CSV table of C-alpha atoms in Angstrom, one decimal:
chain,number,residue,atom,x,y,z
A,200,MET,CA,-82.0,-100.5,-3.0
A,201,HIS,CA,-78.8,-102.0,-1.8
A,202,ARG,CA,-78.4,-104.0,-5.0
A,203,PHE,CA,-79.1,-100.9,-7.1
A,204,THR,CA,-76.4,-99.0,-5.2
A,205,VAL,CA,-73.9,-101.8,-5.7
A,206,ALA,CA,-74.8,-102.0,-9.4
A,207,LEU,CA,-74.4,-98.3,-9.8
A,208,PHE,CA,-71.1,-98.4,-8.0
A,209,PHE,CA,-69.8,-101.0,-10.5
A,210,VAL,CA,-71.1,-99.1,-13.5
A,211,CYS,CA,-69.3,-95.9,-12.3
A,212,LEU,CA,-66.1,-97.9,-11.6
A,213,THR,CA,-66.2,-99.4,-15.1
A,214,LEU,CA,-66.7,-96.0,-16.7
A,215,PHE,CA,-63.9,-94.5,-14.5
A,216,SER,CA,-61.6,-97.4,-15.5
A,217,GLN,CA,-62.3,-96.8,-19.2
A,218,GLN,CA,-61.6,-93.1,-18.8
A,219,ALA,CA,-58.4,-93.7,-16.9
A,220,LEU,CA,-57.2,-96.0,-19.6
A,221,SER,CA,-57.9,-93.6,-22.5
A,222,VAL,CA,-55.2,-91.2,-23.6
A,223,THR,CA,-55.7,-88.1,-25.8
A,224,LEU,CA,-52.5,-87.0,-27.6
A,225,LYS,CA,-52.7,-83.3,-28.6
A,226,ILE,CA,-50.5,-82.7,-31.7
A,227,ALA,CA,-49.8,-79.3,-33.3
A,228,THR,CA,-48.7,-78.7,-36.9
A,229,ALA,CA,-48.1,-75.9,-39.3
A,230,SER,CA,-49.8,-77.9,-42.1
A,231,PRO,CA,-53.0,-76.3,-43.2
A,232,ASP,CA,-56.2,-78.3,-42.7
A,233,GLY,CA,-57.5,-79.8,-45.9
A,234,THR,CA,-54.0,-80.7,-47.2
A,235,VAL,CA,-53.2,-84.3,-48.1
A,236,TRP,CA,-50.9,-84.4,-45.0
A,237,MET,CA,-53.7,-83.6,-42.6
A,238,GLU,CA,-56.1,-85.9,-44.4
A,239,LYS,CA,-53.7,-88.8,-43.9
A,240,MET,CA,-53.1,-88.0,-40.3
A,241,ARG,CA,-56.8,-87.8,-39.5
A,242,GLN,CA,-57.4,-91.1,-41.2
A,243,ALA,CA,-54.6,-92.6,-39.1
A,244,ALA,CA,-56.1,-91.2,-36.0
A,245,ASP,CA,-59.5,-92.7,-36.8
A,246,GLU,CA,-57.8,-96.1,-37.4
A,247,ILE,CA,-55.9,-95.9,-34.1
A,248,LYS,CA,-59.1,-95.0,-32.2
A,249,GLN,CA,-60.9,-97.9,-33.7
A,250,ARG,CA,-58.1,-100.5,-33.2
A,251,THR,CA,-57.6,-99.4,-29.6
A,252,SER,CA,-61.3,-99.3,-28.8
A,253,GLY,CA,-61.1,-95.6,-28.1
A,254,ARG,CA,-58.2,-95.9,-25.6
A,255,VAL,CA,-56.0,-93.7,-27.8
A,256,THR,CA,-57.3,-90.6,-29.6
A,257,PHE,CA,-55.5,-87.8,-31.4
A,258,ARG,CA,-56.5,-84.1,-31.4
A,259,PHE,CA,-54.8,-82.1,-34.1
A,260,TYR,CA,-54.2,-78.3,-34.1
A,261,PRO,CA,-53.3,-77.5,-37.8
A,262,GLY,CA,-52.4,-74.3,-39.6
A,263,GLY,CA,-49.9,-73.1,-37.0
A,264,ILE,CA,-52.6,-72.1,-34.5
A,265,MET,CA,-50.4,-73.2,-31.7
A,266,GLY,CA,-47.6,-71.0,-32.8
A,267,ASN,CA,-44.2,-71.6,-34.3
A,268,ASP,CA,-42.0,-74.6,-33.6
A,269,ALA,CA,-40.4,-73.0,-30.5
A,270,SER,CA,-43.9,-72.2,-29.1
A,271,VAL,CA,-45.0,-75.8,-29.8
A,272,MET,CA,-42.0,-77.2,-27.9
A,273,ARG,CA,-42.7,-74.9,-24.9
A,274,LYS,CA,-46.3,-76.1,-24.8
A,275,ILE,CA,-45.1,-79.7,-25.0
A,276,ASN,CA,-42.8,-79.1,-22.0
A,277,VAL,CA,-45.7,-77.8,-19.9
A,278,ASN,CA,-48.0,-80.7,-21.1
A,279,GLN,CA,-50.4,-78.4,-22.9
A,280,LEU,CA,-49.5,-80.5,-26.0
A,281,GLN,CA,-48.1,-84.0,-26.2
A,282,GLY,CA,-46.4,-83.6,-29.6
A,283,GLY,CA,-46.0,-81.8,-32.9
A,284,ILE,CA,-45.3,-82.4,-36.5
A,285,ILE,CA,-42.0,-80.6,-36.8
A,286,PRO,CA,-39.6,-80.0,-39.6
A,287,GLY,CA,-36.1,-81.3,-39.2
A,288,GLY,CA,-34.6,-77.9,-38.3
A,289,GLY,CA,-37.1,-77.5,-35.5
A,290,LEU,CA,-35.7,-80.5,-33.7
A,291,LYS,CA,-32.3,-79.0,-33.0
A,292,ASN,CA,-32.9,-78.4,-29.3
A,293,ILE,CA,-33.9,-82.1,-28.8
A,294,TYR,CA,-31.2,-83.8,-30.9
A,295,PRO,CA,-28.9,-81.4,-32.8
A,296,ASP,CA,-27.7,-84.1,-35.3
A,297,SER,CA,-31.3,-84.4,-36.6
A,298,GLN,CA,-30.5,-81.4,-38.8
A,299,ILE,CA,-27.9,-83.3,-40.8
A,300,TYR,CA,-30.0,-83.5,-44.0
A,301,SER,CA,-30.4,-79.7,-43.9
A,302,LEU,CA,-26.9,-79.0,-45.1
A,303,PRO,CA,-27.2,-76.8,-48.2
A,304,LEU,CA,-26.5,-78.4,-51.6
A,305,ILE,CA,-25.5,-81.7,-49.9
A,306,PHE,CA,-27.7,-83.9,-52.1
A,307,ARG,CA,-27.7,-83.8,-55.9
A,308,SER,CA,-30.6,-86.2,-56.6
A,309,TYR,CA,-33.4,-88.1,-55.0
A,310,ASP,CA,-31.3,-91.3,-55.6
A,311,GLU,CA,-28.7,-90.0,-53.3
A,312,VAL,CA,-31.4,-89.0,-50.7
A,313,ASP,CA,-32.9,-92.6,-50.8
A,314,TYR,CA,-29.5,-94.2,-50.4
A,315,VAL,CA,-28.5,-92.0,-47.5
A,316,ARG,CA,-31.9,-92.1,-45.7
A,317,SER,CA,-32.1,-95.9,-45.8
A,318,ARG,CA,-28.9,-95.9,-43.8
A,319,MET,CA,-29.4,-92.9,-41.5
A,320,ASP,CA,-33.0,-92.4,-40.7
A,321,ASP,CA,-32.8,-94.9,-37.8
A,322,LEU,CA,-29.9,-92.9,-36.3
A,323,ILE,CA,-32.1,-89.8,-36.2
A,324,ILE,CA,-35.1,-91.7,-34.8
A,325,LYS,CA,-33.0,-93.3,-32.1
A,326,GLY,CA,-31.4,-90.0,-31.3
A,327,LEU,CA,-34.7,-88.4,-30.7
A,328,GLU,CA,-35.9,-91.2,-28.5
A,329,LYS,CA,-32.8,-91.1,-26.4
A,330,ASN,CA,-33.6,-87.5,-25.8
A,331,GLY,CA,-37.2,-88.0,-24.7
A,332,PHE,CA,-39.3,-88.0,-27.9
A,333,ILE,CA,-40.8,-90.8,-30.0
A,334,SER,CA,-40.7,-90.5,-33.8
A,335,PHE,CA,-42.6,-92.9,-36.0
A,336,GLY,CA,-40.7,-92.2,-39.2
A,337,LEU,CA,-39.4,-89.3,-41.3
A,338,SER,CA,-41.4,-87.9,-44.1
A,339,GLU,CA,-39.9,-86.2,-47.1
A,340,GLY,CA,-40.8,-82.6,-47.7
A,341,GLY,CA,-38.9,-82.5,-50.9
A,342,PHE,CA,-36.1,-80.4,-52.2
A,343,ALA,CA,-36.3,-76.7,-51.4
A,344,TYR,CA,-35.6,-74.3,-54.2
A,345,LEU,CA,-34.9,-70.6,-54.1
A,346,MET,CA,-38.0,-68.7,-55.1
A,347,ALA,CA,-37.8,-64.9,-55.7
A,348,ASP,CA,-39.2,-61.9,-57.5
A,349,LYS,CA,-35.8,-61.5,-59.3
A,350,PRO,CA,-33.7,-64.1,-61.0
A,351,VAL,CA,-30.9,-65.8,-58.9
A,352,ALA,CA,-28.4,-67.6,-61.1
A,353,ARG,CA,-25.1,-66.7,-59.3
A,354,VAL,CA,-24.2,-66.6,-55.6
A,355,GLU,CA,-23.6,-62.9,-56.1
A,356,ASP,CA,-27.3,-62.5,-57.0
A,357,LEU,CA,-28.2,-63.4,-53.5
A,358,LYS,CA,-26.8,-60.2,-52.1
A,359,GLY,CA,-29.5,-58.2,-53.6
A,360,GLN,CA,-32.3,-60.3,-52.2
A,361,LYS,CA,-34.3,-60.1,-48.9
A,362,ILE,CA,-34.1,-63.8,-48.0
A,363,TRP,CA,-36.3,-65.5,-45.5
A,364,VAL,CA,-35.1,-68.4,-43.3
A,365,PRO,CA,-37.2,-70.3,-40.8
A,366,GLU,CA,-37.1,-69.0,-37.3
A,367,GLY,CA,-34.5,-71.0,-35.4
A,368,ASP,CA,-33.0,-72.6,-38.5
A,369,TYR,CA,-29.4,-71.9,-37.7
A,370,ILE,CA,-28.0,-74.0,-40.6
A,371,SER,CA,-29.8,-72.1,-43.3
A,372,ARG,CA,-29.0,-68.7,-41.7
A,373,SER,CA,-25.3,-69.7,-41.4
A,374,ALA,CA,-25.3,-70.9,-45.0
A,375,PHE,CA,-26.4,-67.5,-46.4
A,376,GLN,CA,-24.0,-65.7,-44.0
A,377,THR,CA,-21.1,-67.7,-45.4
A,378,VAL,CA,-21.6,-65.8,-48.7
A,379,GLY,CA,-22.2,-62.4,-47.2
A,380,VAL,CA,-26.0,-62.4,-47.0
A,381,SER,CA,-27.9,-61.5,-43.8
A,382,PRO,CA,-31.2,-63.4,-44.1
A,383,ILE,CA,-34.5,-62.4,-42.3
A,384,SER,CA,-35.7,-64.9,-39.7
A,385,LEU,CA,-39.5,-65.3,-39.4
A,386,PRO,CA,-41.9,-68.0,-38.2
A,387,LEU,CA,-43.6,-69.9,-41.0
A,388,THR,CA,-46.9,-68.4,-40.3
A,389,ASP,CA,-45.6,-64.8,-41.0
A,390,VAL,CA,-44.0,-65.6,-44.4
A,391,LEU,CA,-47.0,-64.9,-46.7
A,392,THR,CA,-47.6,-61.5,-45.1
A,393,ALA,CA,-43.9,-60.7,-45.3
A,394,LEU,CA,-43.9,-61.5,-49.0
A,395,GLN,CA,-47.0,-59.3,-49.5
A,396,THR,CA,-45.6,-56.3,-47.7
A,397,GLY,CA,-42.1,-56.6,-49.3
A,398,LEU,CA,-40.3,-57.4,-46.0
A,399,ILE,CA,-38.9,-60.4,-47.8
A,400,ASN,CA,-38.8,-61.2,-51.5
A,401,THR,CA,-37.0,-64.6,-51.5
A,402,VAL,CA,-37.9,-67.9,-49.9
A,403,ALA,CA,-36.5,-71.4,-50.0
A,404,ALA,CA,-39.4,-73.8,-50.2
A,405,SER,CA,-40.5,-77.1,-51.8
A,406,PRO,CA,-42.8,-76.6,-54.8
A,407,MET,CA,-45.7,-78.4,-53.0
A,408,GLY,CA,-45.2,-76.3,-49.8
A,409,ALA,CA,-45.0,-73.0,-51.7
A,410,ILE,CA,-48.4,-73.7,-53.4
A,411,ALA,CA,-50.1,-75.0,-50.2
A,412,LEU,CA,-49.0,-71.9,-48.3
A,413,GLN,CA,-49.8,-69.6,-51.3
A,414,TRP,CA,-46.2,-68.3,-51.4
A,415,HIS,CA,-46.0,-69.0,-55.1
A,416,SER,CA,-48.4,-66.1,-55.8
A,417,ARG,CA,-45.7,-63.7,-54.8
A,418,ILE,CA,-42.7,-65.0,-56.7
A,419,LYS,CA,-41.7,-64.9,-60.4
A,420,TYR,CA,-38.5,-67.0,-60.5
A,421,VAL,CA,-37.3,-70.3,-59.3
A,422,THR,CA,-33.6,-71.1,-59.2
A,423,ASP,CA,-33.4,-74.6,-60.9
A,424,GLU,CA,-31.1,-76.2,-58.4
A,425,PRO,CA,-32.1,-78.0,-55.2
A,426,LEU,CA,-30.8,-75.9,-52.4
A,427,ALA,CA,-31.7,-78.1,-49.4
A,428,TYR,CA,-33.6,-81.3,-48.5
A,429,LEU,CA,-36.6,-80.9,-46.3
A,430,TYR,CA,-38.1,-83.5,-44.0
A,431,GLY,CA,-40.5,-83.6,-41.1
A,432,THR,CA,-41.6,-86.0,-38.4
A,433,MET,CA,-44.3,-86.3,-35.8
A,434,ILE,CA,-42.8,-86.4,-32.3
A,435,VAL,CA,-44.6,-87.4,-29.2
A,436,GLN,CA,-43.2,-86.8,-25.7
A,437,ALA,CA,-41.9,-90.2,-24.5
A,438,LYS,CA,-43.5,-89.9,-21.1
A,439,ALA,CA,-46.9,-89.3,-22.6
A,440,PHE,CA,-46.4,-92.2,-25.0
A,441,ALA,CA,-45.5,-94.4,-22.0
A,442,ARG,CA,-49.0,-93.9,-20.6
A,443,LEU,CA,-50.3,-96.1,-23.5
A,444,LYS,CA,-50.7,-99.8,-23.0
A,445,SER,CA,-47.9,-101.7,-24.7
A,446,GLU,CA,-50.2,-103.1,-27.4
A,447,ASP,CA,-51.6,-99.6,-28.1
A,448,GLN,CA,-48.1,-98.3,-28.4
A,449,GLN,CA,-47.4,-100.9,-31.1
A,450,THR,CA,-50.6,-100.0,-32.9
A,451,VAL,CA,-49.7,-96.3,-33.0
A,452,ARG,CA,-46.1,-97.1,-34.2
A,453,GLU,CA,-47.5,-99.4,-36.9
A,454,VAL,CA,-50.3,-97.0,-38.2
A,455,ILE,CA,-48.3,-93.7,-38.0
A,456,GLY,CA,-45.2,-95.4,-39.4
A,457,ALA,CA,-47.2,-96.6,-42.4
A,458,VAL,CA,-48.6,-93.1,-42.9
A,459,TYR,CA,-45.1,-91.7,-43.0
A,460,LYS,CA,-43.9,-94.2,-45.6
A,461,ASP,CA,-47.0,-93.4,-47.6
A,462,LEU,CA,-46.3,-89.6,-47.3
A,463,ASN,CA,-42.8,-90.1,-48.6
A,464,SER,CA,-44.2,-91.3,-51.9
A,465,ILE,CA,-47.1,-88.9,-52.0
A,466,ASN,CA,-44.9,-85.9,-51.3
A,467,ARG,CA,-42.4,-86.8,-54.0
A,468,ARG,CA,-45.1,-87.2,-56.6
A,469,GLY,CA,-46.8,-84.0,-55.3
A,470,ASN,CA,-43.6,-82.0,-55.7
A,471,THR,CA,-43.1,-83.3,-59.2
A,472,GLU,CA,-46.6,-82.2,-60.1
A,473,ALA,CA,-46.2,-78.9,-58.2
A,474,LEU,CA,-43.1,-78.0,-60.3
A,475,LYS,CA,-45.2,-78.4,-63.4
A,476,VAL,CA,-47.9,-76.2,-61.9
A,477,LEU,CA,-45.4,-73.4,-61.2
A,478,GLN,CA,-44.1,-73.6,-64.8
A,479,HIS,CA,-47.7,-73.5,-66.2
A,480,GLN,CA,-48.4,-70.4,-64.1
A,481,GLY,CA,-45.6,-68.6,-65.9
A,482,ILE,CA,-43.0,-68.7,-63.2
A,483,GLN,CA,-39.5,-68.8,-64.9
A,484,PHE,CA,-37.0,-71.4,-64.0
A,485,VAL,CA,-33.5,-70.0,-63.9
A,486,PRO,CA,-30.5,-72.4,-64.2
A,487,THR,CA,-27.5,-71.7,-62.0
A,488,ASP,CA,-24.6,-70.2,-63.9
A,489,LYS,CA,-22.2,-73.1,-64.8
A,490,ASN,CA,-19.2,-70.8,-64.4
A,491,ASP,CA,-20.3,-70.1,-60.8
A,492,GLN,CA,-20.6,-73.7,-59.6
A,493,SER,CA,-17.5,-73.4,-57.3
A,494,SER,CA,-19.2,-70.5,-55.5
A,495,TRP,CA,-22.3,-72.6,-54.8
A,496,ARG,CA,-20.3,-75.5,-53.6
A,497,SER,CA,-18.2,-73.2,-51.4
A,498,MET,CA,-21.5,-72.5,-49.5
A,499,LEU,CA,-21.8,-76.2,-48.6
A,500,GLU,CA,-18.1,-76.5,-47.6
A,501,ALA,CA,-18.1,-73.4,-45.5
A,502,THR,CA,-21.3,-74.3,-43.8
A,503,GLU,CA,-20.2,-77.8,-43.1
A,504,VAL,CA,-17.0,-76.6,-41.5
A,505,LYS,CA,-18.8,-74.0,-39.4
A,506,MET,CA,-21.4,-76.5,-38.2
A,507,GLY,CA,-18.7,-78.9,-37.1
A,508,ARG,CA,-16.5,-76.2,-35.5
A,509,GLU,CA,-19.4,-74.8,-33.5
A,510,GLY,CA,-20.8,-78.2,-32.4
A,511,ILE,CA,-24.1,-77.6,-34.2
A,512,LEU,CA,-23.6,-80.9,-35.9
A,513,SER,CA,-21.3,-83.6,-34.5
A,514,GLN,CA,-18.3,-84.5,-36.6
A,515,PRO,CA,-19.3,-88.2,-36.6
A,516,ILE,CA,-22.7,-87.5,-38.1
A,517,ILE,CA,-21.1,-85.3,-40.8
A,518,ASP,CA,-18.5,-87.9,-41.5
A,519,THR,CA,-21.2,-90.6,-41.7
A,520,LEU,CA,-23.3,-88.7,-44.2
A,521,LYS,CA,-20.3,-87.9,-46.4
A,522,LYS,CA,-19.1,-91.5,-46.4
A,523,HIS,CA,-22.5,-92.7,-47.6
A,524,LEU,CA,-22.6,-90.1,-50.3
A,525,ARG,CA,-19.0,-91.0,-51.3
A,526,ASP,CA,-19.9,-94.7,-51.5
A,527,PHE,CA,-23.0,-94.0,-53.6
A,528,ARG,CA,-21.2,-91.7,-56.0
A,529,GLN,CA,-18.3,-94.1,-56.5
A,530,SER,CA,-20.8,-96.9,-57.2
A,531,ARG,CA,-22.3,-94.8,-59.9
A,532,GLY,CA,-18.9,-94.1,-61.4
């Protein structure tokens, strides 16, 4: 009997030790289940669980069921969640300079994006980590285009539109305000209903995102000029990540990092295909008025000045981005 008790004690101790070593990271995202993004993340979670012998597991809450970005951040702060997959604009309260890629009309091509990101992504990742959050890489969301039920070719055309901006996206809101437009701020999860009811009639979205979220069913025109560059990242609270064994941390960084590199390529291809889908569905692509280019560029310049003046973006990060763009453009003649 004594031997049985001792054996049972050690079995319980072993089970307790295994439980104590295991960590579940609860991650929220607005991405709907069934999308390529969620499929890739679930595959990564399975690989991590296998490679860490079950010590690290992920539990995802897709489709915005945990609320908007601000709600997700509040739940992280009270340990209800350990992280989230957040768009760049949603990181402003952690590291304001993470919004730098969101300046309107700052990029003219994907070649410019690739050049700048290869030199600046690490700055953003390190900035997030210094402020208590681990990022495993940035994933391209693609270029956002203005999508509306009426054609928008000139800046003046914006004044007749009911334009949505993401809740808490100060840069986008400020950009429209610089040209005399008061946009409507809503959480991502409310956009489709707002389009259906007429509360809004214009969104800025990537082609892939617009289709995945069914927004494309409510618009007739796309302004054929990239308005802004979108990106997202999965952040995990540093103190939660620190609970993982060092070798498990390395595994998570390796696996999730590879997924984010993969998603960059997948999303770029997906957005190219999504543009074709929108065209095939009869949505008209409207070129910007060539005689109004200075008005569009003034939106960038005014927003840039305002962001620096108000401290939304630091002047060094603005200067760094502009230097890289200048170097790239000069190299291309």
